[in-house]
Amino acid sequence: MADLGISEFDPAEVLTSAERIAAYLQLVAEDTNNDAGEIIRAFRVAVRARGASIVAAGAGLSEQALHEALADGADPSFEPVLNIANAVGVRASFELAN
């Protein structure tokens, strides 16, 4: 088969700023009706974009603890999620539910 030069899109490649990461996480939350598993997967993308060692250090976690917190099926407590969010350059905010 000929190489067509087509590769799978990786959103981590375009998450080059905190603004883009925030927009991506917000979009995932809205599009999935705040599905926790999907939001955790989106955080994994953000971590890849920033770099796991940088995010882990910023969140006060080891890289292993970071990966465990964001693993499929993980159910991390709220504090590590807030710390990870801060380490990728975003913060949680809340608005009225409709």
PDB file of C-alpha atoms in Angstrom:
ATOM      1  CA  MET A   1       0.000   0.000   0.000  1.00  0.00           C
ATOM      2  CA  ALA A   2       1.360   3.424  -0.892  1.00  0.00           C
ATOM      3  CA  ASP A   3       2.153   5.925   1.829  1.00  0.00           C
ATOM      4  CA  LEU A   4      -0.326   8.750   1.335  1.00  0.00           C
ATOM      5  CA  GLY A   5       1.262  10.943   3.997  1.00  0.00           C
ATOM      6  CA  ILE A   6      -1.899  10.863   6.084  1.00  0.00           C
ATOM      7  CA  SER A   7      -1.526  10.530   9.822  1.00  0.00           C
ATOM      8  CA  GLU A   8      -3.967  10.379  12.689  1.00  0.00           C
ATOM      9  CA  PHE A   9      -4.773  13.759  14.234  1.00  0.00           C
ATOM     10  CA  ASP A  10      -3.352  14.248  17.717  1.00  0.00           C
ATOM     11  CA  PRO A  11      -4.988  17.176  19.523  1.00  0.00           C
ATOM     12  CA  ALA A  12      -1.970  17.449  21.834  1.00  0.00           C
ATOM     13  CA  GLU A  13      -0.022  18.856  18.895  1.00  0.00           C
ATOM     14  CA  VAL A  14      -2.233  21.964  18.701  1.00  0.00           C
ATOM     15  CA  LEU A  15      -2.635  22.562  22.437  1.00  0.00           C
ATOM     16  CA  THR A  16       0.261  24.998  22.481  1.00  0.00           C
ATOM     17  CA  SER A  17      -1.079  27.449  25.064  1.00  0.00           C
ATOM     18  CA  ALA A  18      -3.108  27.529  28.249  1.00  0.00           C
ATOM     19  CA  GLU A  19      -5.881  29.256  26.298  1.00  0.00           C
ATOM     20  CA  ARG A  20      -6.110  26.371  23.843  1.00  0.00           C
ATOM     21  CA  ILE A  21      -6.016  23.808  26.630  1.00  0.00           C
ATOM     22  CA  ALA A  22      -8.817  25.619  28.472  1.00  0.00           C
ATOM     23  CA  ALA A  23     -10.921  25.796  25.311  1.00  0.00           C
ATOM     24  CA  TYR A  24     -10.304  22.098  24.587  1.00  0.00           C
ATOM     25  CA  LEU A  25     -11.261  20.991  28.099  1.00  0.00           C
ATOM     26  CA  GLN A  26     -14.370  23.192  28.038  1.00  0.00           C
ATOM     27  CA  LEU A  27     -15.415  21.795  24.662  1.00  0.00           C
ATOM     28  CA  VAL A  28     -14.962  18.219  25.834  1.00  0.00           C
ATOM     29  CA  ALA A  29     -16.965  18.931  28.995  1.00  0.00           C
ATOM     30  CA  GLU A  30     -19.795  20.538  27.018  1.00  0.00           C
ATOM     31  CA  ASP A  31     -19.854  17.966  24.222  1.00  0.00           C
ATOM     32  CA  THR A  32     -19.905  15.012  26.621  1.00  0.00           C
ATOM     33  CA  ASN A  33     -22.375  16.470  29.130  1.00  0.00           C
ATOM     34  CA  ASN A  34     -19.590  16.598  31.734  1.00  0.00           C
ATOM     35  CA  ASP A  35     -18.682  12.936  31.398  1.00  0.00           C
ATOM     36  CA  ALA A  36     -15.908  12.440  33.946  1.00  0.00           C
ATOM     37  CA  GLY A  37     -14.150   9.726  31.930  1.00  0.00           C
ATOM     38  CA  GLU A  38     -14.013  11.888  28.828  1.00  0.00           C
ATOM     39  CA  ILE A  39     -12.757  14.865  30.802  1.00  0.00           C
ATOM     40  CA  ILE A  40     -10.015  12.707  32.339  1.00  0.00           C
ATOM     41  CA  ARG A  41      -9.043  11.563  28.816  1.00  0.00           C
ATOM     42  CA  ALA A  42      -8.934  15.226  27.756  1.00  0.00           C
ATOM     43  CA  PHE A  43      -6.622  15.958  30.669  1.00  0.00           C
ATOM     44  CA  ARG A  44      -4.337  13.152  29.434  1.00  0.00           C
ATOM     45  CA  VAL A  45      -4.140  14.982  26.094  1.00  0.00           C
ATOM     46  CA  ALA A  46      -3.347  18.242  27.898  1.00  0.00           C
ATOM     47  CA  VAL A  47      -0.636  16.494  29.921  1.00  0.00           C
ATOM     48  CA  ARG A  48       0.931  15.163  26.717  1.00  0.00           C
ATOM     49  CA  ALA A  49       0.830  18.674  25.278  1.00  0.00           C
ATOM     50  CA  ARG A  50       2.590  20.220  28.300  1.00  0.00           C
ATOM     51  CA  GLY A  51       4.846  17.294  29.159  1.00  0.00           C
ATOM     52  CA  ALA A  52       4.197  14.743  31.888  1.00  0.00           C
ATOM     53  CA  SER A  53       7.248  15.587  33.987  1.00  0.00           C
ATOM     54  CA  ILE A  54       6.402  19.302  33.957  1.00  0.00           C
ATOM     55  CA  VAL A  55       2.762  18.708  34.851  1.00  0.00           C
ATOM     56  CA  ALA A  56       3.605  16.171  37.553  1.00  0.00           C
ATOM     57  CA  ALA A  57       6.042  18.598  39.193  1.00  0.00           C
ATOM     58  CA  GLY A  58       3.533  21.438  38.961  1.00  0.00           C
ATOM     59  CA  ALA A  59       0.793  19.286  40.457  1.00  0.00           C
ATOM     60  CA  GLY A  60       3.000  18.021  43.282  1.00  0.00           C
ATOM     61  CA  LEU A  61       2.765  14.438  42.034  1.00  0.00           C
ATOM     62  CA  SER A  62       5.214  11.844  40.837  1.00  0.00           C
ATOM     63  CA  GLU A  63       4.860  10.978  37.155  1.00  0.00           C
ATOM     64  CA  GLN A  64       3.548   7.566  38.182  1.00  0.00           C
ATOM     65  CA  ALA A  65       0.899   9.140  40.439  1.00  0.00           C
ATOM     66  CA  LEU A  66      -0.055  11.518  37.613  1.00  0.00           C
ATOM     67  CA  HIS A  67      -0.519   8.634  35.175  1.00  0.00           C
ATOM     68  CA  GLU A  68      -2.460   6.630  37.773  1.00  0.00           C
ATOM     69  CA  ALA A  69      -4.780   9.575  38.467  1.00  0.00           C
ATOM     70  CA  LEU A  70      -5.540   9.935  34.758  1.00  0.00           C
ATOM     71  CA  ALA A  71      -5.692   6.240  33.828  1.00  0.00           C
ATOM     72  CA  ASP A  72      -8.822   4.783  32.218  1.00  0.00           C
ATOM     73  CA  GLY A  73     -11.216   3.856  34.983  1.00  0.00           C
ATOM     74  CA  ALA A  74      -9.416   6.005  37.552  1.00  0.00           C
ATOM     75  CA  ASP A  75     -11.563   7.901  39.995  1.00  0.00           C
ATOM     76  CA  PRO A  76      -9.212  10.575  41.327  1.00  0.00           C
ATOM     77  CA  SER A  77     -10.246  12.784  44.187  1.00  0.00           C
ATOM     78  CA  PHE A  78     -10.973  16.429  43.456  1.00  0.00           C
ATOM     79  CA  GLU A  79      -7.713  17.852  44.839  1.00  0.00           C
ATOM     80  CA  PRO A  80      -5.372  16.075  42.384  1.00  0.00           C
ATOM     81  CA  VAL A  81      -7.634  17.068  39.495  1.00  0.00           C
ATOM     82  CA  LEU A  82      -7.475  20.712  40.584  1.00  0.00           C
ATOM     83  CA  ASN A  83      -3.690  20.459  40.937  1.00  0.00           C
ATOM     84  CA  ILE A  84      -3.349  18.880  37.493  1.00  0.00           C
ATOM     85  CA  ALA A  85      -5.604  21.561  36.008  1.00  0.00           C
ATOM     86  CA  ASN A  86      -3.437  24.265  37.544  1.00  0.00           C
ATOM     87  CA  ALA A  87      -0.281  22.554  36.268  1.00  0.00           C
ATOM     88  CA  VAL A  88      -1.570  22.575  32.664  1.00  0.00           C
ATOM     89  CA  GLY A  89      -2.446  26.250  33.030  1.00  0.00           C
ATOM     90  CA  VAL A  90      -6.188  26.211  33.692  1.00  0.00           C
ATOM     91  CA  ARG A  91      -8.449  26.481  36.711  1.00  0.00           C
ATOM     92  CA  ALA A  92     -11.915  25.224  37.517  1.00  0.00           C
ATOM     93  CA  SER A  93     -14.815  27.606  37.400  1.00  0.00           C
ATOM     94  CA  PHE A  94     -18.500  27.078  37.915  1.00  0.00           C
ATOM     95  CA  GLU A  95     -21.642  28.499  36.402  1.00  0.00           C
ATOM     96  CA  LEU A  96     -25.355  28.039  36.905  1.00  0.00           C
ATOM     97  CA  ALA A  97     -26.754  24.818  35.527  1.00  0.00           C
ATOM     98  CA  ASN A  98     -29.608  25.254  33.093  1.00  0.00           C
TER      99      ASN A  98
END
